[in-house]
Every structure is written in C-alpha cells, then in structure tokens.
C-alpha cells in the first residue's frame, strides 16, 4: 500500500501544543526541518554524540556489506507467523527498494511504501510512520503468538558471510603487501579490501531474486 495516498494530510500543529502560542507550522518541510534541528541540538547539548572516527566508518561499512539473511532463515521466520511490517521509500539510494518488496513477500508481511520517501522515512514521514508502528504493535499484541522465539527450525549456515568476508579481506590485505598495492597506507588498504570483499560477497552469495 502507498502511505502517501492512503492517509489524509496530518495536522502537524497539534504536535506542538507545548511550544509558544505564536509558533505555527505552515508546511511539512518546515515541520521536518524543525524535527531534525531539534534532534541535532539534543545530540550536541547531551555531549554523548562522538565525532566520526575512521575505525567507526570501517566497522559500519563492514557491517553493511556483510549483512546477509538466507532464504532458509527467512522461511524459518515466516514459519513462526510473526507479524511483520516492512517500511521503505521508493527513492532510497542506500538500500534497493526492491529488497523491501521481496522481504514483505518472503515473510508474508505488511508493506508500507512511500512513493516520495528516501532512506530516512522515519524522519521524513515521522508522524505517519509512528502511527503505523503503533497500530502494528497493537495488532501484534492482540493477535500475536506468545511462544518463545529463541529457537530456529534450522541451524545457521556453516559458511556465514561474516567468516567469508573476514578471511577474504585478510588474505587480500596480506597479498597486497607483496603486490602492486603495497605502497598503500594501512587504513586505505583495509577500506579498499573490505569493499572488494563486499563485492565478492554479493557475487558468491547473490542478491535476492524473485520468489
């Protein structure tokens, strides 16, 4: 379903009851800007938001490219009949929107699609997202299965992508010390070979295909 078409225009000003009386939101763009600035201010004033570090960037890239859930695991989740809500934006330039559609089909879940949304739809359409999440949690609480969910029907794959990427990245790095790339700095070499390992992961394990 398309959230943009299904849900009526929200009255954003009712979410600012605690603001000054003269404070008035006129457009959705103004609302989004206010929310993002307010959040950024909280981060800065709390003092708990660290500066971006190279090690953190490497770990984040490694986590993204090594993320993999097999069809066996998706089927195991589906067997539990857990209520699932997939939310995505059509203009997401970080995660291919087709993956959300395929996951919704694989898990037999609800699919909330924003035709004008990007990667940050939880902020771009915060009111709509939060309302749909609330409704989803209410339905899951009323109709959900109360069995323990700490078991799976099949054991994990023997060759997990994390192991594959780690071995590949390490071997590629040490190989480069004797090859034409040996003049690269340590940080550059790690990033380069991590990216190479990610492409290799996609090649050997593949992307999601149609059901």
Short mmCIF file of C-alpha atoms in Angstrom, two decimals, residues 181-191:
data_model
loop_
_atom_site.label_atom_id
_atom_site.label_comp_id
_atom_site.label_asym_id
_atom_site.label_seq_id
_atom_site.Cartn_x
_atom_site.Cartn_y
_atom_site.Cartn_z
CA UNK A 181 49.31 -2.14 -3.91
CA UNK A 182 51.94 -2.49 -1.23
CA UNK A 183 52.52 1.28 -1.13
CA UNK A 184 49.00 1.91 0.21
CA UNK A 185 48.64 3.03 3.79
CA UNK A 186 47.17 0.59 6.28
CA UNK A 187 43.83 2.43 6.57
CA UNK A 188 43.43 2.79 2.80
CA UNK A 189 44.26 -0.88 2.25
CA UNK A 190 41.75 -2.03 4.86
CA UNK A 191 38.96 0.06 3.36
#
